[in-house]
Amino acid sequence: MGLEEKLPAGFALTTLENVVGYMRKASMWPATFGLACCAIEMMAVGTPDYDISRFGMERFAATPRQADLMIVAGRVSQKMAPVVRQVYDQMPNPKWVISMGVCASSGGMFNNYAIVQGVDHIIPVDIYLPGCPPRPEMLLNAIIELHGQIQSSKLGVNRIAAARAAEEAALAATPTSLMAPTHDHLAHVAAPTGKNLLA
């Protein structure tokens, strides 16, 4: 004997945030930023085998002004970094970013002066997708995870408070440059000749 039994037929109970979140997640248009080999896997998601159109995302926007999701697929060079930022700035709000592949997320194997060591140095990232290259199924999973974030995102004053909390958490995090090393990169130099490092 609940409230729903007393309401007329066809009446739905929900919040405005839920409705807006559902509409946003079901109508995302990605702006592709295919910079390297991960872009091939991103293109594969549009084929009938994986069918990204199930999520209303089959239209990859040719202009950033019609896109609300940027998929950064591949390594970002220092020369390309201002272009990535410009395209991001041209996208209307609200907008989201998926960093696809280890090179976009952290520079990958390219630990040198020419490659940005993580696209999050340039633009804010919502989902990090590991792999070299990540499979199309992994990109679909990242999109589904992003849909969950969008569905539960706040509006108005709640959105501002959530953004502040996220920023404070990011500022409180330990930078990777201050973290303890997980392994010794120079073990092969200090090891005596003929010693098996794998033993």
XYZ file of N, CA, C and O in Angstrom:
796
model
N 0.856 -1.179 0.000
C 0.000 0.000 0.000
C 0.897 1.235 0.000
O 0.964 1.974 0.960
N 1.654 1.420 -1.077
C 2.571 2.546 -1.167
C 1.994 3.697 -1.961
O 0.863 3.663 -2.456
N 2.778 4.738 -2.072
C 2.390 5.941 -2.797
C 2.123 5.651 -4.267
O 1.205 6.207 -4.861
N 2.936 4.736 -4.852
C 2.776 4.459 -6.275
C 1.420 3.859 -6.619
O 0.942 3.973 -7.742
N 0.753 3.218 -5.656
C -0.571 2.645 -5.920
C -1.661 3.703 -5.933
O -2.729 3.500 -6.503
N -1.438 4.844 -5.335
C -2.437 5.909 -5.274
C -2.340 6.881 -6.454
O -3.213 7.697 -6.655
N -1.233 6.798 -7.209
C -1.038 7.710 -8.332
C -1.746 7.191 -9.572
O -1.921 5.983 -9.746
N -2.153 8.097 -10.472
C -2.798 7.644 -11.708
C -1.806 6.883 -12.596
O -0.593 7.045 -12.471
N -2.324 6.066 -13.515
C -1.483 5.265 -14.398
C -0.640 6.182 -15.293
O -1.091 7.236 -15.711
N 0.579 5.742 -15.592
C 1.454 6.510 -16.459
C 2.235 7.591 -15.750
O 2.942 8.371 -16.377
N 2.152 7.685 -14.453
C 2.861 8.703 -13.676
C 4.195 8.126 -13.230
O 4.250 7.036 -12.683
N 5.279 8.839 -13.468
C 6.609 8.325 -13.130
C 7.206 9.127 -11.981
O 7.070 10.345 -11.941
N 7.836 8.426 -11.062
C 8.520 9.076 -9.948
C 10.027 9.013 -10.188
O 10.597 7.937 -10.308
N 10.651 10.166 -10.273
C 12.102 10.246 -10.408
C 12.538 11.662 -10.062
O 11.706 12.501 -9.725
N 13.827 11.918 -10.165
C 14.317 13.273 -9.927
C 14.756 13.886 -11.253
O 15.022 13.165 -12.227
N 14.853 15.180 -11.280
C 15.318 15.868 -12.481
C 16.747 15.450 -12.809
O 17.095 15.276 -13.980
N 17.573 15.248 -11.778
C 18.956 14.813 -12.013
C 19.003 13.465 -12.712
O 19.824 13.246 -13.597
N 18.113 12.534 -12.330
C 18.081 11.219 -12.984
C 17.668 11.327 -14.439
O 18.233 10.663 -15.312
N 16.666 12.158 -14.719
C 16.191 12.303 -16.100
C 17.279 12.938 -16.960
O 17.581 12.463 -18.063
N 17.884 14.023 -16.465
C 18.933 14.703 -17.227
C 20.126 13.775 -17.419
O 20.702 13.698 -18.515
N 20.520 13.038 -16.379
C 21.637 12.100 -16.490
C 21.369 11.024 -17.521
O 22.244 10.682 -18.318
N 20.134 10.499 -17.540
C 19.791 9.467 -18.529
C 19.853 10.032 -19.939
O 20.380 9.393 -20.850
N 19.317 11.228 -20.138
C 19.326 11.831 -21.475
C 20.751 12.121 -21.939
O 21.071 11.936 -23.108
N 21.582 12.596 -21.029
C 22.958 12.901 -21.407
C 23.731 11.646 -21.782
O 24.465 11.619 -22.764
N 23.582 10.593 -20.998
C 24.361 9.386 -21.272
C 23.865 8.670 -22.528
O 24.630 7.984 -23.184
N 22.598 8.856 -22.879
C 22.042 8.155 -24.038
C 22.203 8.932 -25.335
O 21.738 8.471 -26.375
N 22.824 10.090 -25.275
C 22.957 10.887 -26.507
C 24.327 11.540 -26.623
O 24.444 12.667 -27.074
N 25.371 10.832 -26.218
C 26.720 11.394 -26.308
C 27.250 11.279 -27.738
O 27.066 10.251 -28.389
N 27.892 12.337 -28.182
C 28.567 12.335 -29.474
C 30.057 12.503 -29.224
O 30.497 13.546 -28.756
N 30.858 11.490 -29.547
C 32.294 11.602 -29.279
C 33.030 12.434 -30.329
O 32.678 12.416 -31.499
N 34.023 13.170 -29.870
C 34.989 13.829 -30.756
C 36.223 12.966 -30.749
O 36.831 12.764 -29.701
N 36.585 12.431 -31.860
C 37.712 11.512 -31.891
C 39.010 12.284 -31.896
O 39.126 13.323 -32.530
N 39.949 11.776 -31.173
C 41.288 12.322 -31.205
C 42.240 11.152 -31.339
O 42.935 10.781 -30.410
N 42.226 10.544 -32.519
C 43.062 9.388 -32.790
C 44.468 9.816 -33.141
O 44.703 10.362 -34.215
N 45.405 9.603 -32.227
C 46.765 10.094 -32.408
C 47.763 8.993 -32.728
O 48.864 9.281 -33.162
N 47.410 7.742 -32.486
C 48.366 6.662 -32.721
C 47.599 5.354 -32.885
O 46.427 5.350 -33.246
N 48.267 4.250 -32.561
C 47.719 2.920 -32.825
C 46.412 2.643 -32.083
O 45.607 1.844 -32.541
N 46.171 3.280 -30.945
C 44.910 3.075 -30.225
C 43.709 3.522 -31.060
O 42.593 3.073 -30.844
N 43.947 4.418 -31.993
C 42.850 4.915 -32.826
C 42.250 3.800 -33.683
O 41.046 3.825 -33.975
N 43.043 2.815 -34.068
C 42.523 1.694 -34.857
C 41.500 0.921 -34.028
O 40.437 0.532 -34.519
N 41.821 0.701 -32.749
C 40.889 0.002 -31.860
C 39.631 0.849 -31.633
O 38.526 0.313 -31.527
N 39.795 2.167 -31.552
C 38.643 3.042 -31.384
C 37.750 2.978 -32.629
O 36.526 2.948 -32.512
N 38.353 2.928 -33.811
C 37.563 2.817 -35.041
C 36.823 1.488 -35.095
O 35.711 1.415 -35.611
N 37.444 0.448 -34.561
C 36.812 -0.872 -34.574
C 35.519 -0.891 -33.773
O 34.611 -1.673 -34.060
N 35.415 -0.020 -32.763
C 34.202 0.034 -31.941
C 32.996 0.467 -32.775
O 31.865 0.117 -32.471
N 33.227 1.206 -33.856
C 32.130 1.639 -34.719
C 31.665 0.589 -35.705
O 30.656 0.783 -36.379
N 32.378 -0.528 -35.814
C 31.995 -1.575 -36.760
C 30.842 -2.404 -36.194
O 30.564 -2.369 -34.996
N 30.164 -3.175 -37.055
C 29.037 -3.987 -36.573
C 29.411 -5.029 -35.518
O 28.564 -5.470 -34.753
N 30.689 -5.425 -35.449
C 31.099 -6.406 -34.447
C 30.887 -5.889 -33.029
O 30.527 -6.644 -32.128
N 31.123 -4.599 -32.817
C 31.032 -4.023 -31.472
C 29.868 -3.048 -31.338
O 29.342 -2.870 -30.262
N 29.494 -2.376 -32.422
C 28.247 -1.608 -32.521
C 28.065 -0.583 -31.412
O 27.234 -0.738 -30.513
N 28.843 0.488 -31.494
C 28.735 1.561 -30.509
C 27.390 2.292 -30.621
O 26.993 3.013 -29.715
N 26.678 2.070 -31.714
C 25.381 2.745 -31.885
C 24.348 2.251 -30.882
O 23.324 2.900 -30.688
N 24.615 1.138 -30.205
C 23.719 0.689 -29.128
C 23.599 1.737 -28.043
O 22.605 1.799 -27.333
N 24.642 2.559 -27.900
C 24.676 3.574 -26.857
C 24.357 4.961 -27.389
O 24.576 5.951 -26.709
N 23.869 5.057 -28.624
C 23.552 6.350 -29.210
C 24.787 7.149 -29.569
O 24.745 8.370 -29.628
N 25.910 6.475 -29.827
C 27.181 7.168 -30.054
C 27.746 6.904 -31.437
O 28.950 7.067 -31.653
N 26.915 6.498 -32.386
C 27.458 6.134 -33.695
C 27.949 7.330 -34.493
O 28.694 7.194 -35.437
N 27.545 8.531 -34.103
C 27.954 9.722 -34.846
C 29.184 10.336 -34.187
O 29.089 11.008 -33.184
N 30.345 10.078 -34.772
C 31.561 10.726 -34.299
C 31.578 12.133 -34.877
O 31.573 12.308 -36.094
N 31.537 13.117 -34.011
C 31.396 14.506 -34.446
C 32.634 14.967 -35.207
O 33.761 14.744 -34.777
N 32.389 15.625 -36.334
C 33.488 16.169 -37.132
C 33.935 17.524 -36.594
O 34.967 18.030 -36.994
N 33.153 18.110 -35.726
C 33.509 19.392 -35.132
C 33.382 19.295 -33.619
O 32.445 18.660 -33.120
N 34.290 19.876 -32.866
C 34.197 19.796 -31.400
C 32.974 20.507 -30.844
O 32.540 20.208 -29.740
N 32.397 21.416 -31.594
C 31.239 22.168 -31.098
C 29.972 21.319 -31.059
O 28.954 21.744 -30.533
N 30.025 20.128 -31.629
C 28.882 19.221 -31.585
C 29.205 17.955 -30.797
O 28.471 16.982 -30.865
N 30.286 17.970 -30.053
C 30.714 16.776 -29.316
C 30.715 17.055 -27.826
O 30.911 18.177 -27.387
N 30.467 15.999 -27.045
C 30.538 16.147 -25.596
C 31.420 15.089 -24.939
O 31.545 15.054 -23.732
N 32.047 14.236 -25.734
C 32.996 13.242 -25.216
C 34.226 13.242 -26.104
O 34.112 13.086 -27.318
N 35.388 13.432 -25.500
C 36.644 13.331 -26.253
C 37.327 12.033 -25.860
O 37.555 11.779 -24.677
N 37.620 11.211 -26.863
C 38.378 9.979 -26.642
C 39.789 10.246 -27.157
O 40.004 10.311 -28.369
N 40.732 10.437 -26.249
C 42.124 10.672 -26.632
C 42.765 9.302 -26.795
O 43.038 8.617 -25.814
N 42.982 8.895 -28.050
C 43.479 7.550 -28.344
C 44.904 7.636 -28.856
O 45.138 7.990 -30.005
N 45.856 7.334 -28.001
C 47.255 7.313 -28.416
C 48.090 8.365 -27.717
O 47.595 9.180 -26.946
N 49.388 8.344 -28.020
C 50.326 9.248 -27.360
C 50.093 10.687 -27.812
O 49.771 10.951 -28.956
N 50.313 11.614 -26.880
C 50.150 13.043 -27.158
C 51.531 13.677 -27.148
O 52.201 13.709 -26.118
N 51.945 14.177 -28.286
C 53.256 14.833 -28.353
C 53.145 16.261 -27.823
O 52.056 16.825 -27.739
N 54.290 16.837 -27.475
C 54.310 18.221 -26.997
C 53.767 19.167 -28.066
O 53.132 20.167 -27.755
N 54.000 18.830 -29.325
C 53.528 19.669 -30.421
C 52.010 19.592 -30.570
O 51.364 20.553 -30.966
N 51.427 18.427 -30.243
C 49.980 18.236 -30.378
C 49.224 18.709 -29.145
O 48.013 18.944 -29.211
N 49.888 18.883 -28.016
C 49.222 19.238 -26.761
C 48.369 20.505 -26.866
O 47.218 20.507 -26.420
N 48.849 21.610 -27.468
C 47.982 22.792 -27.574
C 46.749 22.557 -28.427
O 45.686 23.136 -28.178
N 46.863 21.672 -29.420
C 45.718 21.368 -30.284
C 44.676 20.581 -29.503
O 43.469 20.843 -29.612
N 45.135 19.611 -28.700
C 44.208 18.844 -27.861
C 43.462 19.798 -26.929
O 42.237 19.713 -26.773
N 44.180 20.721 -26.317
C 43.542 21.674 -25.398
C 42.565 22.586 -26.138
O 41.479 22.884 -25.635
N 42.921 23.016 -27.337
C 42.035 23.889 -28.098
C 40.739 23.174 -28.472
O 39.654 23.734 -28.343
N 40.851 21.931 -28.908
C 39.651 21.158 -29.250
C 38.788 20.950 -28.010
O 37.562 21.088 -28.061
N 39.427 20.651 -26.875
C 38.685 20.479 -25.620
C 37.954 21.768 -25.248
O 36.792 21.746 -24.840
N 38.632 22.910 -25.375
C 38.016 24.191 -25.025
C 36.853 24.542 -25.946
O 35.941 25.262 -25.543
N 36.870 24.049 -27.172
C 35.795 24.339 -28.123
C 34.563 23.469 -27.903
O 33.504 23.757 -28.453
N 34.698 22.404 -27.105
C 33.551 21.534 -26.841
C 32.612 22.214 -25.842
O 33.060 22.840 -24.887
N 31.292 22.102 -26.063
C 30.350 22.727 -25.115
C 30.273 21.934 -23.812
O 30.537 20.737 -23.773
N 29.908 22.620 -22.747
C 29.701 21.955 -21.450
C 28.316 21.347 -21.396
O 27.401 21.892 -21.988
N 28.123 20.251 -20.691
C 29.115 19.428 -20.005
C 29.880 18.564 -20.989
O 29.356 18.168 -22.029
N 31.128 18.257 -20.659
C 31.966 17.451 -21.532
C 32.771 16.474 -20.702
O 33.036 16.720 -19.525
N 33.122 15.357 -21.334
C 33.846 14.288 -20.652
C 35.017 13.838 -21.504
O 35.006 14.031 -22.724
N 36.004 13.207 -20.851
C 37.218 12.758 -21.547
C 37.540 11.335 -21.136
O 37.531 11.010 -19.950
N 37.823 10.490 -22.134
C 38.366 9.151 -21.897
C 39.795 9.150 -22.415
O 40.039 9.484 -23.576
N 40.744 8.794 -21.557
C 42.143 8.648 -21.949
C 42.344 7.187 -22.335
O 42.373 6.314 -21.474
N 42.475 6.926 -23.640
C 42.500 5.552 -24.140
C 43.932 5.097 -24.384
O 44.638 5.663 -25.222
N 44.351 4.092 -23.663
C 45.677 3.520 -23.839
C 46.670 4.072 -22.835
O 46.509 5.153 -22.295
N 47.716 3.297 -22.601
C 48.703 3.671 -21.602
C 49.498 4.905 -22.039
O 49.933 5.701 -21.203
N 49.664 5.114 -23.340
C 50.432 6.288 -23.802
C 49.685 7.582 -23.520
O 50.293 8.568 -23.111
N 48.375 7.587 -23.738
C 47.589 8.786 -23.436
C 47.489 8.994 -21.933
O 47.466 10.129 -21.454
N 47.436 7.905 -21.177
C 47.242 8.010 -19.729
C 48.514 8.411 -18.984
O 48.451 9.174 -18.027
N 49.679 7.883 -19.429
C 50.900 8.143 -18.658
C 52.154 8.312 -19.510
O 53.243 8.348 -18.970
N 52.018 8.388 -20.804
C 53.201 8.477 -21.663
C 53.689 7.131 -22.142
O 54.453 7.043 -23.096
N 53.253 6.071 -21.456
C 53.603 4.711 -21.873
C 55.101 4.474 -21.919
O 55.842 4.897 -21.034
N 55.551 3.796 -22.977
C 56.978 3.481 -23.121
C 57.788 4.677 -23.591
O 59.005 4.636 -23.615
N 57.089 5.771 -23.940
C 57.774 6.954 -24.459
C 58.085 7.924 -23.323
O 57.460 8.968 -23.183
N 59.044 7.578 -22.493
C 59.424 8.420 -21.369
C 60.527 9.366 -21.830
O 61.701 9.192 -21.516
N 60.132 10.372 -22.637
C 61.120 11.314 -23.161
C 60.519 12.705 -23.273
O 59.352 12.919 -22.953
N 61.322 13.635 -23.715
C 60.915 15.040 -23.746
C 59.836 15.331 -24.783
O 59.159 16.349 -24.710
N 59.654 14.477 -25.786
C 58.749 14.773 -26.895
C 57.299 14.412 -26.604
O 56.398 14.915 -27.264
N 57.058 13.544 -25.616
C 55.710 13.034 -25.350
C 55.217 13.551 -24.006
O 55.936 13.505 -23.003
N 53.973 14.029 -23.975
C 53.346 14.459 -22.728
C 53.138 13.220 -21.861
O 52.575 12.227 -22.322
N 53.578 13.265 -20.616
C 53.488 12.109 -19.727
C 52.117 12.048 -19.060
O 51.983 12.127 -17.846
N 51.094 11.907 -19.873
C 49.715 11.831 -19.397
C 48.913 13.023 -19.891
O 49.294 14.167 -19.668
N 47.821 12.737 -20.569
C 46.996 13.818 -21.127
C 46.326 14.630 -20.019
O 45.882 15.751 -20.251
N 46.322 14.098 -18.792
C 45.726 14.852 -17.681
C 46.584 16.050 -17.281
O 46.161 16.850 -16.454
N 47.769 16.194 -17.880
C 48.549 17.422 -17.699
C 47.953 18.569 -18.513
O 48.279 19.731 -18.267
N 47.110 18.238 -19.484
C 46.546 19.239 -20.397
C 45.060 19.458 -20.140
O 44.590 20.590 -20.080
N 44.320 18.365 -20.016
C 42.862 18.433 -19.845
C 42.438 17.482 -18.725
O 43.125 16.502 -18.456
N 41.312 17.747 -18.065
C 40.840 16.817 -17.028
C 40.311 15.528 -17.656
O 39.648 15.565 -18.687
N 40.626 14.407 -17.034
C 40.242 13.093 -17.560
C 39.237 12.451 -16.617
O 39.412 12.471 -15.398
N 38.184 11.873 -17.184
C 37.151 11.195 -16.387
C 37.411 9.703 -16.262
O 37.182 9.115 -15.209
N 37.847 9.054 -17.335
C 38.086 7.611 -17.336
C 39.462 7.339 -17.940
O 39.768 7.824 -19.030
N 40.276 6.552 -17.223
C 41.558 6.097 -17.748
C 41.380 4.665 -18.222
O 40.956 3.802 -17.457
N 41.748 4.407 -19.467
C 41.599 3.080 -20.054
C 42.993 2.508 -20.303
O 43.717 3.005 -21.161
N 43.424 1.487 -19.536
C 44.772 0.947 -19.715
C 44.847 0.038 -20.937
O 43.848 -0.322 -21.534
N 46.057 -0.345 -21.267
C 46.251 -1.294 -22.361
C 47.134 -0.726 -23.448
O 47.270 0.481 -23.592
N 47.747 -1.624 -24.219
C 48.630 -1.197 -25.292
C 48.529 -2.175 -26.459
O 49.296 -3.119 -26.545
N 47.600 -1.963 -27.356
C 46.452 -1.052 -27.251
C 45.298 -1.759 -26.550
O 45.217 -2.987 -26.551
N 44.390 -0.995 -25.959
C 43.221 -1.635 -25.347
C 42.286 -2.199 -26.413
O 42.159 -1.627 -27.488
N 41.668 -3.309 -26.099
C 40.732 -3.950 -27.036
C 39.458 -3.115 -27.162
O 39.124 -2.353 -26.263
N 38.727 -3.262 -28.254
C 37.453 -2.538 -28.395
C 36.481 -2.833 -27.255
O 35.732 -1.949 -26.831
N 36.504 -4.066 -26.735
C 35.631 -4.398 -25.610
C 35.977 -3.555 -24.381
O 35.104 -3.194 -23.604
N 37.255 -3.256 -24.204
C 37.679 -2.443 -23.074
C 37.186 -1.013 -23.227
O 36.785 -0.380 -22.248
N 37.187 -0.492 -24.464
C 36.658 0.852 -24.688
C 35.162 0.882 -24.422
O 34.651 1.825 -23.810
N 34.449 -0.164 -24.850
C 33.013 -0.230 -24.553
C 32.775 -0.255 -23.046
O 31.856 0.392 -22.541
N 33.597 -0.997 -22.321
C 33.462 -1.037 -20.864
C 33.730 0.338 -20.253
O 33.030 0.753 -19.326
N 34.729 1.053 -20.761
C 35.015 2.399 -20.265
C 33.849 3.337 -20.538
O 33.506 4.178 -19.694
N 33.217 3.181 -21.684
C 32.048 4.016 -22.017
C 30.898 3.711 -21.071
O 30.208 4.620 -20.593
N 30.698 2.432 -20.760
C 29.630 2.057 -19.828
C 29.926 2.619 -18.438
O 29.017 3.104 -17.746
N 31.194 2.573 -18.011
C 31.569 3.176 -16.722
C 31.315 4.678 -16.728
O 30.826 5.241 -15.744
N 31.634 5.329 -17.834
C 31.382 6.768 -17.948
C 29.886 7.054 -17.910
O 29.451 8.038 -17.305
N 29.095 6.188 -18.530
C 27.629 6.342 -18.462
C 27.151 6.327 -17.018
O 26.252 7.084 -16.645
N 27.739 5.461 -16.207
C 27.381 5.422 -14.789
C 27.714 6.717 -14.081
O 26.939 7.203 -13.255
N 28.876 7.295 -14.392
C 29.242 8.580 -13.803
C 28.274 9.681 -14.236
O 27.862 10.514 -13.424
N 27.925 9.685 -15.516
C 27.032 10.728 -16.039
C 25.643 10.584 -15.437
O 25.004 11.577 -15.070
N 25.163 9.352 -15.332
C 23.822 9.107 -14.785
C 23.710 9.618 -13.354
O 22.672 10.146 -12.960
N 24.782 9.497 -12.577
C 24.718 9.909 -11.174
C 25.297 11.295 -10.925
O 25.497 11.678 -9.781
N 25.575 12.056 -11.999
C 26.146 13.393 -11.803
C 25.102 14.352 -11.262
O 23.904 14.211 -11.500
N 25.573 15.326 -10.519
C 24.701 16.285 -9.843
C 24.459 17.503 -10.729
O 25.197 17.769 -11.664
N 23.431 18.258 -10.386
C 23.104 19.496 -11.081
C 23.148 20.667 -10.112
O 23.013 20.487 -8.905
N 23.313 21.869 -10.648
C 23.219 23.085 -9.846
C 24.230 23.151 -8.725
O 25.413 22.902 -8.910
N 23.739 23.491 -7.526
C 24.604 23.653 -6.356
C 25.277 22.334 -6.005
O 26.447 22.295 -5.609
N 24.562 21.227 -6.159
C 25.142 19.910 -5.872
C 26.340 19.633 -6.774
O 27.312 19.012 -6.359
N 26.267 20.075 -8.035
C 27.356 19.854 -8.989
C 28.602 20.634 -8.575
O 29.720 20.136 -8.664
N 28.413 21.864 -8.101
C 29.533 22.686 -7.670
C 30.217 22.049 -6.454
O 31.441 21.965 -6.375
N 29.418 21.552 -5.511
C 29.984 20.899 -4.323
C 30.734 19.627 -4.714
O 31.817 19.347 -4.171
N 30.192 18.862 -5.642
C 30.863 17.639 -6.090
C 32.173 17.961 -6.798
O 33.176 17.269 -6.610
N 32.185 19.032 -7.601
C 33.416 19.434 -8.289
C 34.476 19.882 -7.290
O 35.662 19.561 -7.448
N 34.064 20.612 -6.262
C 35.011 21.052 -5.227
C 35.615 19.847 -4.497
O 36.816 19.808 -4.225
N 34.760 18.886 -4.149
C 35.250 17.694 -3.440
C 36.233 16.915 -4.306
O 37.263 16.440 -3.809
N 35.951 16.791 -5.606
C 36.854 16.075 -6.510
C 38.184 16.806 -6.644
O 39.253 16.180 -6.668
N 38.137 18.138 -6.706
C 39.363 18.915 -6.824
C 40.209 18.803 -5.557
O 41.436 18.655 -5.626
N 39.571 18.838 -4.385
C 40.310 18.700 -3.129
C 40.955 17.325 -3.025
O 42.091 17.188 -2.559
N 40.244 16.281 -3.472
C 40.806 14.930 -3.441
C 42.002 14.826 -4.383
O 43.010 14.186 -4.055
N 41.910 15.464 -5.554
C 43.024 15.427 -6.513
C 44.236 16.165 -5.964
O 45.378 15.719 -6.139
N 44.015 17.287 -5.288
C 45.128 18.053 -4.730
C 45.775 17.333 -3.547
O 46.969 17.494 -3.292
N 44.991 16.536 -2.825
C 45.516 15.811 -1.674
C 46.269 14.544 -2.065
O 47.003 13.978 -1.253
N 46.114 14.095 -3.306
C 46.764 12.860 -3.753
C 48.277 13.060 -3.842
O 48.767 14.144 -4.126
N 49.014 11.985 -3.599
C 50.471 12.022 -3.684
C 50.896 12.029 -5.146
O 50.474 11.156 -5.907
N 51.713 12.994 -5.564
C 52.196 12.987 -6.956
C 53.032 11.745 -7.230
O 53.727 11.246 -6.343
N 52.974 11.259 -8.444
C 53.715 10.042 -8.790
C 55.217 10.231 -8.642
O 55.941 9.284 -8.361
N 55.698 11.467 -8.791
C 57.137 11.707 -8.647
C 57.606 11.519 -7.202
O 58.796 11.310 -6.955
N 56.688 11.568 -6.230
C 57.046 11.398 -4.821
C 56.754 9.994 -4.301
O 57.051 9.688 -3.152
N 56.153 9.148 -5.116
C 55.829 7.787 -4.694
C 57.091 6.930 -4.683
O 58.034 7.165 -5.444
N 57.091 5.926 -3.821
C 58.221 5.007 -3.742
C 58.301 4.182 -5.022
O 57.274 3.782 -5.568
N 59.498 3.924 -5.527
C 59.615 3.113 -6.753
C 59.156 1.684 -6.500
O 59.346 1.138 -5.423
N 58.548 1.100 -7.513
C 58.061 -0.273 -7.396
C 59.117 -1.291 -7.792
O 59.028 -2.446 -7.427
N 60.127 -0.873 -8.568
C 61.218 -1.761 -8.947
C 62.439 -0.922 -9.316
O 62.341 0.278 -9.517
N 63.581 -1.585 -9.397
C 64.845 -0.909 -9.655
C 65.154 -0.961 -11.148
O 65.384 -2.028 -11.709
N 65.159 0.202 -11.792
C 65.445 0.267 -13.229
C 66.918 0.043 -13.552
O 67.257 -0.258 -14.689
N 67.785 0.205 -12.564
C 69.220 0.089 -12.814
C 69.803 -1.215 -12.285
O 71.016 -1.336 -12.119
N 68.955 -2.196 -12.021
C 69.437 -3.471 -11.488
C 70.387 -4.144 -12.459
O 71.371 -4.771 -12.053
N 70.155 -4.025 -13.738
C 71.017 -4.683 -14.730
C 72.400 -4.036 -14.791
O 73.384 -4.670 -15.145
N 72.500 -2.763 -14.424
C 73.802 -2.072 -14.453
C 74.635 -2.504 -13.252
O 75.843 -2.750 -13.372
N 74.014 -2.625 -12.073
C 74.748 -2.969 -10.844
C 75.005 -4.452 -10.711
O 75.848 -4.853 -9.903
N 74.316 -5.282 -11.478
C 74.481 -6.723 -11.349
C 75.836 -7.169 -11.903
O 76.304 -6.634 -12.880
N 76.469 -8.152 -11.231
C 77.746 -8.672 -11.743
C 77.548 -9.365 -13.081
O 76.477 -9.879 -13.381
N 78.588 -9.353 -13.886
C 78.513 -9.971 -15.212
C 78.244 -11.465 -15.086
O 78.829 -12.147 -14.251
N 77.347 -11.946 -15.918
C 77.025 -13.371 -15.940
C 75.941 -13.782 -14.970
O 75.504 -14.918 -14.958
N 75.481 -12.880 -14.102
C 74.429 -13.241 -13.138
C 73.074 -13.178 -13.835
O 72.782 -12.234 -14.578
N 72.246 -14.167 -13.559
C 70.905 -14.211 -14.127
C 69.980 -13.336 -13.263
O 69.771 -13.601 -12.095
N 69.442 -12.258 -13.833
C 68.588 -11.351 -13.079
C 67.219 -11.947 -12.795
O 66.502 -11.491 -11.919
N 66.820 -12.964 -13.560
C 65.506 -13.557 -13.372
C 65.496 -14.621 -12.297
O 64.441 -15.068 -11.865
N 66.655 -15.047 -11.845
C 66.737 -16.122 -10.854
C 66.386 -15.614 -9.484
O 66.492 -14.488 -9.145
